[in-house]
Tab-separated table of N, CA and C in Angstrom:
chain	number	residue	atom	x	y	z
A	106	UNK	N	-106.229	-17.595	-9.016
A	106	UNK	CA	-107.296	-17.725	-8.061
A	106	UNK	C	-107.032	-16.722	-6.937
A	107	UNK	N	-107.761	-16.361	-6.346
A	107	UNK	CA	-107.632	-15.421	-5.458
A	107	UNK	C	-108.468	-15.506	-4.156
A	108	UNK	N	-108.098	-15.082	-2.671
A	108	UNK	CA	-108.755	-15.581	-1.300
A	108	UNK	C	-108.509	-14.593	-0.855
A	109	UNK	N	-109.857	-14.286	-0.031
A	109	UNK	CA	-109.604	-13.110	0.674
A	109	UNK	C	-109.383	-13.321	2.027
A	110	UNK	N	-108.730	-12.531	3.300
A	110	UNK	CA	-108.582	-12.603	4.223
A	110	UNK	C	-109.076	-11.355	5.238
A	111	UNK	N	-110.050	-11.720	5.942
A	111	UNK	CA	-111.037	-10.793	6.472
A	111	UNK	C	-110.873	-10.637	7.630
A	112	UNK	N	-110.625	-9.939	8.232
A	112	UNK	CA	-110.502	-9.531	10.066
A	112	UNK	C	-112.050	-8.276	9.893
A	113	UNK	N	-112.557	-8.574	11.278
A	113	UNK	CA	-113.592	-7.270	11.258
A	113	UNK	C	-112.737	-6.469	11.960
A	114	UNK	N	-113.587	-5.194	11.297
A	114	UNK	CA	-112.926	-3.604	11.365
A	114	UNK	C	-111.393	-3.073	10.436
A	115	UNK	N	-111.298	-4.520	10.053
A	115	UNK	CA	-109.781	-4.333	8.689
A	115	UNK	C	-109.782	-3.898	7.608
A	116	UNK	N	-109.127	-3.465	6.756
A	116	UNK	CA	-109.181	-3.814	5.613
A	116	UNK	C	-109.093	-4.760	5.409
A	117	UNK	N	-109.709	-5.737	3.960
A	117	UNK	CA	-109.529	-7.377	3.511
A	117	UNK	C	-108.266	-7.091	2.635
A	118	UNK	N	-107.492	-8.503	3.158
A	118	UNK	CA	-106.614	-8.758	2.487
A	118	UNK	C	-106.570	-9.890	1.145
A	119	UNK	N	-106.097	-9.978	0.063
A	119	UNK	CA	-106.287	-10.464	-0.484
A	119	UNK	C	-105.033	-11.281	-1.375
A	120	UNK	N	-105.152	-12.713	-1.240
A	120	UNK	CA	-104.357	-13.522	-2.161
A	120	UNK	C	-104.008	-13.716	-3.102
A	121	UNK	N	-103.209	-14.086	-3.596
A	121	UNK	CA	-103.338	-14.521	-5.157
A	121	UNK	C	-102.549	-15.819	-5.474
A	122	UNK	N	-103.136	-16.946	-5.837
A	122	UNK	CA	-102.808	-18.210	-5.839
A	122	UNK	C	-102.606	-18.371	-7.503
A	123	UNK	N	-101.515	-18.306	-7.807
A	123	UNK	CA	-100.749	-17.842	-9.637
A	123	UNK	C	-100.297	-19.175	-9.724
A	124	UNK	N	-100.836	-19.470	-10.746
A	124	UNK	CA	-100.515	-20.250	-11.639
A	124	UNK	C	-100.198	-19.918	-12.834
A	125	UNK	N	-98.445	-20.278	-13.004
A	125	UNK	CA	-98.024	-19.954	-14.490
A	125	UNK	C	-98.294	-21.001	-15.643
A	126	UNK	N	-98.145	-20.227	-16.680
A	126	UNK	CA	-98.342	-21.198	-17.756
A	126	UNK	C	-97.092	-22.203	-18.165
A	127	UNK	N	-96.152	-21.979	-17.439
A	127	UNK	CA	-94.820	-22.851	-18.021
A	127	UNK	C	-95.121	-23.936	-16.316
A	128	UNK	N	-95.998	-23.875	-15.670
A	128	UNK	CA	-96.376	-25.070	-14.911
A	128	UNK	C	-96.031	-24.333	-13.187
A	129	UNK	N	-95.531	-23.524	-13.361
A	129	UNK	CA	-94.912	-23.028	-11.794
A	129	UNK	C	-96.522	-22.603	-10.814
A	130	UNK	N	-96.285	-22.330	-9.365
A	130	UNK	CA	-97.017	-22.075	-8.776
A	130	UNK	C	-96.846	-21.022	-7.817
A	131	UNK	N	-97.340	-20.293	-7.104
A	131	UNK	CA	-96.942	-19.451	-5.938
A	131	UNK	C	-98.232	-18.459	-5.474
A	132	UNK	N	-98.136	-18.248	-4.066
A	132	UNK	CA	-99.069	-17.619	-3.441
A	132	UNK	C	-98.279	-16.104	-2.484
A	133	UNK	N	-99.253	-14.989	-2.679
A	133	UNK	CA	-98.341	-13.732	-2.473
A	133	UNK	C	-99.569	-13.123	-1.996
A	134	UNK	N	-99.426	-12.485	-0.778
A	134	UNK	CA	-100.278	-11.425	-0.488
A	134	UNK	C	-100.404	-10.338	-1.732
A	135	UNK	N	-101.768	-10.189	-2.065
A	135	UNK	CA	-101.615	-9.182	-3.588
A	135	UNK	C	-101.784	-7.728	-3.305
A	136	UNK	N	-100.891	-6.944	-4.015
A	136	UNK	CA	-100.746	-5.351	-3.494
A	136	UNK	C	-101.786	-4.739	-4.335
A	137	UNK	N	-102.922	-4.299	-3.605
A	137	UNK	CA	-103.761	-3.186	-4.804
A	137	UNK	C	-102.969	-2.115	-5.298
A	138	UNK	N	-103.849	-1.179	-6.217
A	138	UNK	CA	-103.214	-0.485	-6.566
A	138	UNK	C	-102.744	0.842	-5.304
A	139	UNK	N	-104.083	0.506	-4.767
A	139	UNK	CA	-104.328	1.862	-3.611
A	139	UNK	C	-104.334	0.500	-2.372
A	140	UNK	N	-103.121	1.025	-1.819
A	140	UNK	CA	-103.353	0.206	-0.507
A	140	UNK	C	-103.523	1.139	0.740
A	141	UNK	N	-104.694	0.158	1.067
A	141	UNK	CA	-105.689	0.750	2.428
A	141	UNK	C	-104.763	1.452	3.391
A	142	UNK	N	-105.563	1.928	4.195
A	142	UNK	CA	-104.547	2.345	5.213
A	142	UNK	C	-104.334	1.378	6.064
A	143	UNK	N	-103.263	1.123	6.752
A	143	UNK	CA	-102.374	-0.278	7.719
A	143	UNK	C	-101.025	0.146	8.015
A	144	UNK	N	-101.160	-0.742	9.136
A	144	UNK	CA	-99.318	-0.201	9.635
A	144	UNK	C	-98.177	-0.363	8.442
A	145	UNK	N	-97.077	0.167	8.466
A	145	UNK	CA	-96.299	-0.070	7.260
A	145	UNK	C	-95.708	-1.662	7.433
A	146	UNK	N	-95.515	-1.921	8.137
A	146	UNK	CA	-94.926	-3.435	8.453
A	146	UNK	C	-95.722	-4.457	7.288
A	147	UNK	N	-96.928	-4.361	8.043
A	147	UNK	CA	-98.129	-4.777	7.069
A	147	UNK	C	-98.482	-4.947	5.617
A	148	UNK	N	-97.884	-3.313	5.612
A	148	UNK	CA	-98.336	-2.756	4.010
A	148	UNK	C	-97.147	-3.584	3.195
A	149	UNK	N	-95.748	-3.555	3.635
A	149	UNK	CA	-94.457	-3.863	3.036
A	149	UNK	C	-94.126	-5.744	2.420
A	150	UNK	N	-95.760	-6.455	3.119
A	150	UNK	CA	-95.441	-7.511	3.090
A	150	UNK	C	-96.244	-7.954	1.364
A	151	UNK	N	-97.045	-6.815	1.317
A	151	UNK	CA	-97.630	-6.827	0.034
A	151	UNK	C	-96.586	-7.134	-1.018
A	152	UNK	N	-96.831	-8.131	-1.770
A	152	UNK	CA	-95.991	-8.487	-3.069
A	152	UNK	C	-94.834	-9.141	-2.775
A	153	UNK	N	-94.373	-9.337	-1.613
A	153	UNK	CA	-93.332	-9.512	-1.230
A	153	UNK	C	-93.388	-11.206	0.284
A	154	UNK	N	-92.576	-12.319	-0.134
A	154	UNK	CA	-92.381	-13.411	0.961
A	154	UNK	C	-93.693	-13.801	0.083
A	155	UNK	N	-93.366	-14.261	-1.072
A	155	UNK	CA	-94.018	-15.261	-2.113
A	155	UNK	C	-93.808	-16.801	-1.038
A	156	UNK	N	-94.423	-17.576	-1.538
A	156	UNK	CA	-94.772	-19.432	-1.373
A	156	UNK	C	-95.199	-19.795	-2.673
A	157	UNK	N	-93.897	-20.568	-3.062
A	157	UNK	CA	-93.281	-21.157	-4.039
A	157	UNK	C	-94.106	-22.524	-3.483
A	158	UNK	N	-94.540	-23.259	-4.930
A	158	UNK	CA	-95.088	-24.625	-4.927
A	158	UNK	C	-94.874	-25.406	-5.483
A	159	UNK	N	-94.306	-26.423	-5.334
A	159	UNK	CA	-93.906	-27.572	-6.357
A	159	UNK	C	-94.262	-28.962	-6.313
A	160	UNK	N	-94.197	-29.703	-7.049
A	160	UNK	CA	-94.298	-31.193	-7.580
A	160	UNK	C	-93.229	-31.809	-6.560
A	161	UNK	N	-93.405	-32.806	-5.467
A	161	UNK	CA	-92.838	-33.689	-5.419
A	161	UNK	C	-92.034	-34.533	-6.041
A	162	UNK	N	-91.193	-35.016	-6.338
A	162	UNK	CA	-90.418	-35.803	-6.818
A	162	UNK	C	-90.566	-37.000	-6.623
A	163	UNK	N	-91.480	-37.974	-7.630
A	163	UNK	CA	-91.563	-39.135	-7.055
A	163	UNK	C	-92.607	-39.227	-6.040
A	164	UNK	N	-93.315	-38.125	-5.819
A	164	UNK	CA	-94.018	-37.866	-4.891
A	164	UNK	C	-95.439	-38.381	-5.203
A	165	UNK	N	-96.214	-38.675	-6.609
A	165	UNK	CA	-97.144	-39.269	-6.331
A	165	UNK	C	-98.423	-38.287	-6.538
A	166	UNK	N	-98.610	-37.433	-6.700
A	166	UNK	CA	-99.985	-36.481	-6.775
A	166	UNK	C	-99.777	-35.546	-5.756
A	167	UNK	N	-98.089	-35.538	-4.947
A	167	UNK	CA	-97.977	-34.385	-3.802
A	167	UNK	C	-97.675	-33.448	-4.459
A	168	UNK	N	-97.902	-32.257	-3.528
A	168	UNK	CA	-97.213	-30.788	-3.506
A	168	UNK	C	-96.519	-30.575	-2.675
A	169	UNK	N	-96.064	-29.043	-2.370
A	169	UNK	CA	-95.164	-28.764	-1.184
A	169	UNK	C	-95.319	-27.563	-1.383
A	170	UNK	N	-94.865	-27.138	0.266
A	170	UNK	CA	-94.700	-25.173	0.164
A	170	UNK	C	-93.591	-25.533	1.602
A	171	UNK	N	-92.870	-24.738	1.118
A	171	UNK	CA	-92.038	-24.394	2.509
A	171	UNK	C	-92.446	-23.936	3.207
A	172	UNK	N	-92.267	-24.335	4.457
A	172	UNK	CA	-93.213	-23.745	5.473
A	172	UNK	C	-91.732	-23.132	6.634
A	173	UNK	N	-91.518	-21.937	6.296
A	173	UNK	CA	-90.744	-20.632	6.797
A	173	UNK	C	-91.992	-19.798	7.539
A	174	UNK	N	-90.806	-19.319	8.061
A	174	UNK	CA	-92.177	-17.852	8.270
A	174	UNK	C	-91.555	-16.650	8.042
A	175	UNK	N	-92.417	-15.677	8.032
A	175	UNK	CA	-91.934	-14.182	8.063
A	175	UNK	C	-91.557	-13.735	9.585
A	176	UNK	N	-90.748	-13.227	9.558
A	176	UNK	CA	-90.126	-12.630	11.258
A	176	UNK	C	-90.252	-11.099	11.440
A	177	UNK	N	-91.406	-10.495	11.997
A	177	UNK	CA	-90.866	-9.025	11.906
A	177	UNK	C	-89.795	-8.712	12.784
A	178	UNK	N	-89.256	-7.477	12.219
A	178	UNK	CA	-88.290	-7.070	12.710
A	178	UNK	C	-88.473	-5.792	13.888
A	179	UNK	N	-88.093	-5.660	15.031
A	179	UNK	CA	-88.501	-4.688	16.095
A	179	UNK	C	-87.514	-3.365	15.482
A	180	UNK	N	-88.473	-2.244	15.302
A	180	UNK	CA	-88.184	-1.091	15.013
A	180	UNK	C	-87.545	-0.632	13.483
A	181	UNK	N	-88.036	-2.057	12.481
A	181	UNK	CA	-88.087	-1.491	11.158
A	181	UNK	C	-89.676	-2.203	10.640
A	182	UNK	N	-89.805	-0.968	8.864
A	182	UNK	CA	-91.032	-0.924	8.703
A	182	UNK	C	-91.262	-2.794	7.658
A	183	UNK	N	-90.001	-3.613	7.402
A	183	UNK	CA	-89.977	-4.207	6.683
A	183	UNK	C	-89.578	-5.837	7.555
A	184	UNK	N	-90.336	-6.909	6.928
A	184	UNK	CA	-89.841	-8.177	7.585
A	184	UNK	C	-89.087	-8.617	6.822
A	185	UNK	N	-88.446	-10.056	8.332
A	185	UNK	CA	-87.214	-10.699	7.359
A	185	UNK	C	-88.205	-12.169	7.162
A	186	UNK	N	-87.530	-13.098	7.484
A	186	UNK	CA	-87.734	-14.465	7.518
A	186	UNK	C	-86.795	-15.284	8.070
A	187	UNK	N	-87.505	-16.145	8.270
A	187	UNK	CA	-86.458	-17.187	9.083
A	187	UNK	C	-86.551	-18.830	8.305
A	188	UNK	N	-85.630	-19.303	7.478
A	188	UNK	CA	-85.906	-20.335	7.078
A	188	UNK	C	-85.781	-21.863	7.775
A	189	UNK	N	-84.922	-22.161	8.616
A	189	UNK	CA	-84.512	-23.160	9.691
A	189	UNK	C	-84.415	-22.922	10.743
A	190	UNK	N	-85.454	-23.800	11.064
A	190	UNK	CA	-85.891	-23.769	12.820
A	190	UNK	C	-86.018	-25.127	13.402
A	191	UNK	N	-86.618	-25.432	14.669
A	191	UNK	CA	-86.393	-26.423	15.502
A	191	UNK	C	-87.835	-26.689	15.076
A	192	UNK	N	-88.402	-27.594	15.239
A	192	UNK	CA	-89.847	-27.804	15.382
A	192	UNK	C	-90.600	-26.807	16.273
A	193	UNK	N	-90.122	-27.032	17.605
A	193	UNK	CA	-90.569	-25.995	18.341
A	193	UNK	C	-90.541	-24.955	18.095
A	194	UNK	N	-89.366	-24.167	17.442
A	194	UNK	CA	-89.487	-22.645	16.939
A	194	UNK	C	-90.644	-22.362	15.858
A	195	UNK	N	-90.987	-23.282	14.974
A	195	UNK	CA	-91.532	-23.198	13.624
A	195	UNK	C	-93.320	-22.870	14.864
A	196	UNK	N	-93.200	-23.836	15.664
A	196	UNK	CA	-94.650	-23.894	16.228
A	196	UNK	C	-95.205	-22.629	17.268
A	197	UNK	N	-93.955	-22.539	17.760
A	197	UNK	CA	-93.855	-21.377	18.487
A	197	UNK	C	-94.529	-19.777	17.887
A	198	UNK	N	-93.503	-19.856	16.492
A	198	UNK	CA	-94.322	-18.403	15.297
A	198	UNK	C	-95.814	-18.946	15.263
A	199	UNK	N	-95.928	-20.205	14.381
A	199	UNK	CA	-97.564	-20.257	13.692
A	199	UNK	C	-98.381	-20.223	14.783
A	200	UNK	N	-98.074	-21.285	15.947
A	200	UNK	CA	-99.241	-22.138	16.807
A	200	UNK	C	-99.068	-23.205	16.339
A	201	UNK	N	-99.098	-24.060	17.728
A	201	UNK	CA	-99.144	-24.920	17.208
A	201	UNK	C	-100.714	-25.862	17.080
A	202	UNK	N	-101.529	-25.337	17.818
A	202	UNK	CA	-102.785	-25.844	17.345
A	202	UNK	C	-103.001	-25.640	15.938
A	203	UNK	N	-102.771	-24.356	15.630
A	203	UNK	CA	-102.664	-24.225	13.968
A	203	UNK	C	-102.338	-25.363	12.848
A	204	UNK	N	-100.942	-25.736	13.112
A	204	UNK	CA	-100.246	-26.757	12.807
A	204	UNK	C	-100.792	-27.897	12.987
A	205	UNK	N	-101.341	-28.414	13.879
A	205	UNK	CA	-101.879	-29.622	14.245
A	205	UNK	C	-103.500	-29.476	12.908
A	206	UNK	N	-104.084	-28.726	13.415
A	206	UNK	CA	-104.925	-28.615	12.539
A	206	UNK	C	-105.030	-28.706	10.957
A	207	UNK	N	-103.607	-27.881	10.745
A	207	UNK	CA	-103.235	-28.007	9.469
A	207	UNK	C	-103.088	-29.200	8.500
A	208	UNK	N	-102.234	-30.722	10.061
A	208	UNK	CA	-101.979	-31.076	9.699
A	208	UNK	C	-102.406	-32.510	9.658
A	209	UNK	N	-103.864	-32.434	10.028
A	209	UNK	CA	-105.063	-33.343	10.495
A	209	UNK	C	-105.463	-33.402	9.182
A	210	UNK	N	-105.807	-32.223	8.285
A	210	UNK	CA	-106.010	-32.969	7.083
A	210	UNK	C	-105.616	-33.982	6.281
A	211	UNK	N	-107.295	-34.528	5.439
A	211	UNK	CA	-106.757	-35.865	4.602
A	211	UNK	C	-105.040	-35.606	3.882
A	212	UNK	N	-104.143	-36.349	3.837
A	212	UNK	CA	-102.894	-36.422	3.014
A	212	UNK	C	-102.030	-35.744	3.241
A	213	UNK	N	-101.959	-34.440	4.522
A	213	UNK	CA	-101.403	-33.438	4.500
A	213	UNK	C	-99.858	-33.942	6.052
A	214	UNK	N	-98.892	-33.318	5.240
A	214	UNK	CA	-97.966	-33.786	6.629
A	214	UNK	C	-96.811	-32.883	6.498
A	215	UNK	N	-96.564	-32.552	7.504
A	215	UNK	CA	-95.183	-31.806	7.863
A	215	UNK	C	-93.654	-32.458	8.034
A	216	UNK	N	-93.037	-32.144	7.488
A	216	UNK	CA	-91.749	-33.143	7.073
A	216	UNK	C	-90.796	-32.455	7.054
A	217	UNK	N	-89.352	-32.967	7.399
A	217	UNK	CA	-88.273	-32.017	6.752
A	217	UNK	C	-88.071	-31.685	5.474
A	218	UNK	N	-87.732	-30.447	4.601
A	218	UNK	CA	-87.814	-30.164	3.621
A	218	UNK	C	-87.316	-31.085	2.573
A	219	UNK	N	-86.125	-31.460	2.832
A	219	UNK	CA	-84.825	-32.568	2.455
A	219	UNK	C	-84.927	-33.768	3.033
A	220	UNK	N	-84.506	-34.643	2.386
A	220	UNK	CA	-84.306	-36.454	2.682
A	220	UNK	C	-82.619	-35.920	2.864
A	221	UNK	N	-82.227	-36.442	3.922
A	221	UNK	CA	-81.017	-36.609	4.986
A	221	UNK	C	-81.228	-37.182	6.270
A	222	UNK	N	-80.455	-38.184	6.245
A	222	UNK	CA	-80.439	-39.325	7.389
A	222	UNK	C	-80.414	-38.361	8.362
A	223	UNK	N	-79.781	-37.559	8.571
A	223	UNK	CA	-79.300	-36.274	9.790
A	223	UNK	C	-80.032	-35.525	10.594
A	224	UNK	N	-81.566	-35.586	9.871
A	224	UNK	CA	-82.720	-34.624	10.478
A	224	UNK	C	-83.720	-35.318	11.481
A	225	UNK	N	-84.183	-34.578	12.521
A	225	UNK	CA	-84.593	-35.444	12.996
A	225	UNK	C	-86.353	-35.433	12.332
A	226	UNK	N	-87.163	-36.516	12.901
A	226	UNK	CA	-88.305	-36.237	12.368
A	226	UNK	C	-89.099	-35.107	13.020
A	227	UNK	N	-90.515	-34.846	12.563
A	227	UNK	CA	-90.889	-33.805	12.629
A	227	UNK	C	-92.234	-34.119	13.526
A	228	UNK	N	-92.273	-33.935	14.528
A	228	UNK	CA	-93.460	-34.206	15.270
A	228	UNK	C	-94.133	-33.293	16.004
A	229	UNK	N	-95.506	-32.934	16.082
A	229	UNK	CA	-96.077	-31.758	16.360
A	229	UNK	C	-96.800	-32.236	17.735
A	230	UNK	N	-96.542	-33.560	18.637
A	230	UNK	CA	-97.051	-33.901	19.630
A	230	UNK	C	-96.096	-33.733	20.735
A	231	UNK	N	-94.633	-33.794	19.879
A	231	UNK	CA	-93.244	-33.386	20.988
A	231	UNK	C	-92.371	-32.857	19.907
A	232	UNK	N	-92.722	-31.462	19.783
A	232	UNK	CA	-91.543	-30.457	18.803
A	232	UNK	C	-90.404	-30.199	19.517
A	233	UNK	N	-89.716	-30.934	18.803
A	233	UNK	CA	-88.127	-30.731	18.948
A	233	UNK	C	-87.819	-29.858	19.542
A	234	UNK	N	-86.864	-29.540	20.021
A	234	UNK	CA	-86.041	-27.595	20.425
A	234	UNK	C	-84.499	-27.952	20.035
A	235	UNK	N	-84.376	-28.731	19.122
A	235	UNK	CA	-82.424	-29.100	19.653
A	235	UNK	C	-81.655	-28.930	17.987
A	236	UNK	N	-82.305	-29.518	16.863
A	236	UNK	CA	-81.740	-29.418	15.188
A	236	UNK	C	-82.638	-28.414	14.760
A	237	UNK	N	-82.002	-26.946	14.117
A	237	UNK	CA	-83.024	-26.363	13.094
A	237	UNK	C	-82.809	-27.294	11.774
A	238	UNK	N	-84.175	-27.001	11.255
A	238	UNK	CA	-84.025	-27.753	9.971
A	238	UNK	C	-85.237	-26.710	9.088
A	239	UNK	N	-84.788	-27.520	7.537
A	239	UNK	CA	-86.128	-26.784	6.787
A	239	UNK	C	-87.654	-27.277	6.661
A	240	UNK	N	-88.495	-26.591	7.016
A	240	UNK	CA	-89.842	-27.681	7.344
A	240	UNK	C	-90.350	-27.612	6.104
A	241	UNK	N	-91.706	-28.347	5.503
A	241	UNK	CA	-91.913	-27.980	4.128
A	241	UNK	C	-93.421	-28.936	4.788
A	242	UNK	N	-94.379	-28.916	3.901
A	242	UNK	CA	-95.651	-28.885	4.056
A	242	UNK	C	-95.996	-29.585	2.999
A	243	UNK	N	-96.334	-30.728	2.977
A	243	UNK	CA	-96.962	-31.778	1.741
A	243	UNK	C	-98.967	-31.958	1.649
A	244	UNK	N	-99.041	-32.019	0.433
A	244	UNK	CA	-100.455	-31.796	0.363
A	244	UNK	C	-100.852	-32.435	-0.857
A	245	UNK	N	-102.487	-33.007	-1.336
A	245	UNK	CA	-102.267	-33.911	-2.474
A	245	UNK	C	-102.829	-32.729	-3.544
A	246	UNK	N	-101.956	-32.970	-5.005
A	246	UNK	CA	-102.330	-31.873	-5.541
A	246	UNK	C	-103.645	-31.210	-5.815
A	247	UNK	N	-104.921	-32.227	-5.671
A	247	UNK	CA	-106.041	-31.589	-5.551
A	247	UNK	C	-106.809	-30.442	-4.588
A	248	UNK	N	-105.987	-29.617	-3.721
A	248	UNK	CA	-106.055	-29.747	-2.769
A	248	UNK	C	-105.534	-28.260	-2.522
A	249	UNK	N	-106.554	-27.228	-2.974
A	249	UNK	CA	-106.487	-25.708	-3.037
A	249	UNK	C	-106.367	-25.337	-1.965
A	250	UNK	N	-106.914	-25.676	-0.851
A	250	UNK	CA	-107.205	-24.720	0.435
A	250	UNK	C	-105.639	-24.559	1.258
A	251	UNK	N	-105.183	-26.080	1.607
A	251	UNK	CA	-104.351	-26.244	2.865
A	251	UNK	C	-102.818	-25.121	2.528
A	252	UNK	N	-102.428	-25.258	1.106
A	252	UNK	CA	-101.084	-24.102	0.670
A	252	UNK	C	-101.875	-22.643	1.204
A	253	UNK	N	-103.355	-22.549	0.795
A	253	UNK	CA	-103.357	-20.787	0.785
A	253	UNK	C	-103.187	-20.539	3.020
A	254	UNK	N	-103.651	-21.521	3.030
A	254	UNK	CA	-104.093	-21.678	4.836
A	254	UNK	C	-102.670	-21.952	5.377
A	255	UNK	N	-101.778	-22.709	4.651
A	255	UNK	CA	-100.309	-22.715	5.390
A	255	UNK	C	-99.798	-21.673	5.090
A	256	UNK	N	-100.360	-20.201	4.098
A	256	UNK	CA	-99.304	-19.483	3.775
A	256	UNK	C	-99.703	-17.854	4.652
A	257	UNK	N	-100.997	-18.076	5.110
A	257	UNK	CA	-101.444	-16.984	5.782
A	257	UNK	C	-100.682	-17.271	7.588
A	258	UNK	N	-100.859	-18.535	7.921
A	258	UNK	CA	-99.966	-18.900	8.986
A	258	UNK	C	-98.359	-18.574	9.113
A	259	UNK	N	-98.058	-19.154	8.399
A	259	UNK	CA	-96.320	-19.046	8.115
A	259	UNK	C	-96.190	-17.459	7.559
A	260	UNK	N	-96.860	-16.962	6.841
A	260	UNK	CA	-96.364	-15.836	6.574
A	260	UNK	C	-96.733	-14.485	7.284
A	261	UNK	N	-98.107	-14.365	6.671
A	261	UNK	CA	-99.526	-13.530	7.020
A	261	UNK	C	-99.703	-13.349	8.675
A	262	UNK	N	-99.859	-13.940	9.317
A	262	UNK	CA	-100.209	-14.299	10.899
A	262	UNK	C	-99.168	-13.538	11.576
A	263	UNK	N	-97.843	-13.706	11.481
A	263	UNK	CA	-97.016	-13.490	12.395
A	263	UNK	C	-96.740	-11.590	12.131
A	264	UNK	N	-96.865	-11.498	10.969
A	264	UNK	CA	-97.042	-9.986	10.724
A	264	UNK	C	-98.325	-9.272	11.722
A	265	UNK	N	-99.430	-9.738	11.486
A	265	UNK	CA	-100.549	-9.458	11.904
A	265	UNK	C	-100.981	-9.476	13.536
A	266	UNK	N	-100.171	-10.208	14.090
A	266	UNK	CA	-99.625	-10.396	15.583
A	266	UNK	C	-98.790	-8.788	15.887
A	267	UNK	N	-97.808	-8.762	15.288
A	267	UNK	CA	-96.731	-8.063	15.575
A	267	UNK	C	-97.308	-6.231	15.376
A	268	UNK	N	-98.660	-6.264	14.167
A	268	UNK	CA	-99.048	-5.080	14.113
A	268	UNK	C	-100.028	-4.898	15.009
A	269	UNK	N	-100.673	-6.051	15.629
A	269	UNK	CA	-101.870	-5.981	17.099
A	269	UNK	C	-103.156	-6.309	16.620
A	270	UNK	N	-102.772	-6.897	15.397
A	270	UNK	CA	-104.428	-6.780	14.420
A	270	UNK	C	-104.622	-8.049	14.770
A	271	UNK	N	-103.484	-9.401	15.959
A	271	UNK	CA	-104.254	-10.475	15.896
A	271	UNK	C	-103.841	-10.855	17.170
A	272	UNK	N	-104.481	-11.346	18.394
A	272	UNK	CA	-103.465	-12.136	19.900
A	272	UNK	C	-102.232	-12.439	19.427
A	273	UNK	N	-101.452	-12.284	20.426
A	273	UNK	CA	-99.876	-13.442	20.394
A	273	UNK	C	-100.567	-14.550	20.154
A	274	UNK	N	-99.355	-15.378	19.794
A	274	UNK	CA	-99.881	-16.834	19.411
A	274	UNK	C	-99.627	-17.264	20.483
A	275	UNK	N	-100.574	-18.395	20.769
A	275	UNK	CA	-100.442	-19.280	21.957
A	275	UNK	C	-99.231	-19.797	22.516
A	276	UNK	N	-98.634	-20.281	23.791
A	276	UNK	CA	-97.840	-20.972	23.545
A	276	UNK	C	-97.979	-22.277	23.814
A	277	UNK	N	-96.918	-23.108	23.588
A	277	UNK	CA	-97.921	-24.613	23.463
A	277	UNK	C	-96.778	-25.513	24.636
């Protein structure tokens, strides 16, 4: 399946929501053959900082995507990522209105990645600043939109900030 992502005066960017045949899932900014002209930061994220999707365990009709983000890096053409953060850090990259929004949908909730007594919970009304942890993003498997929309946030967004093609994100 495929989603496009449209800024006016941009080039459109475009998704690709893969589904394998041995059952796997994942969503990747898709590299044309001829990619438009864009900052290289931009261009480098093509094909590259996949969102991996999986079956819950016991989970019931859930999914999941890790919800990381991409971090650009100041004065190279390529990003890293950051996988464990505080609540607040995680909200800080996306927005957290974003997040909230995200996470207003029917079935949809933000959680630590892992079951460990140790983490604290995950609350987007008072985000933490004190345990990084891994965040991960639950959704019911019917339920196409909220992975491609958590993956342009967490991934997509913070690039797109950093090249000027979108405001800083709010702070909250």
């Amino acid at each position: 399946m495929e989603w496009c992502l449209v800024l006016p005066g941009r080039p459109e960017l475009t998704l690709h929501d893969t589904r394998w045949d041995n059952g796997e899932r994942d969503l990747v900014l898709h590299q044309p053959s001829v990619v438009p002209e864009m900052p290289a930061l931009l261009a480098n994220l093509h094909g590259r900082r996949r969102a991996g999707i999986e079956a819950v365990p016991a989970g019931r009709g859930r999914l999941r995507l890790m919800a990381w983000t991409v971090i650009p890096r100041t004065g190279s053409d390529r990003a890293g990522f950051k996988k464990s953060l505080t609540t607040a850090q995680l909200a800080t990259q996306c927005g957290l209105s974003l997040l909230r929004t995200l996470t207003s949908r029917p079935g949809v909730t933000l959680e630590p990645a892992f079951d460990r007594e140790d983490l604290p919970l995950v609350d987007l009304e008072h985000p933490q600043d004190v345990k990084p942890l891994q965040h991960a993003l639950y959704f019911p498997v019917d339920d196409d939109e909220t992975p491609v929309t958590a993956y342009v946030i967490t991934r997509v967004m913070p690039t797109l900030r950093a090249v000027g093609w979108l405001p800083p994100s709010p702070a909250f």
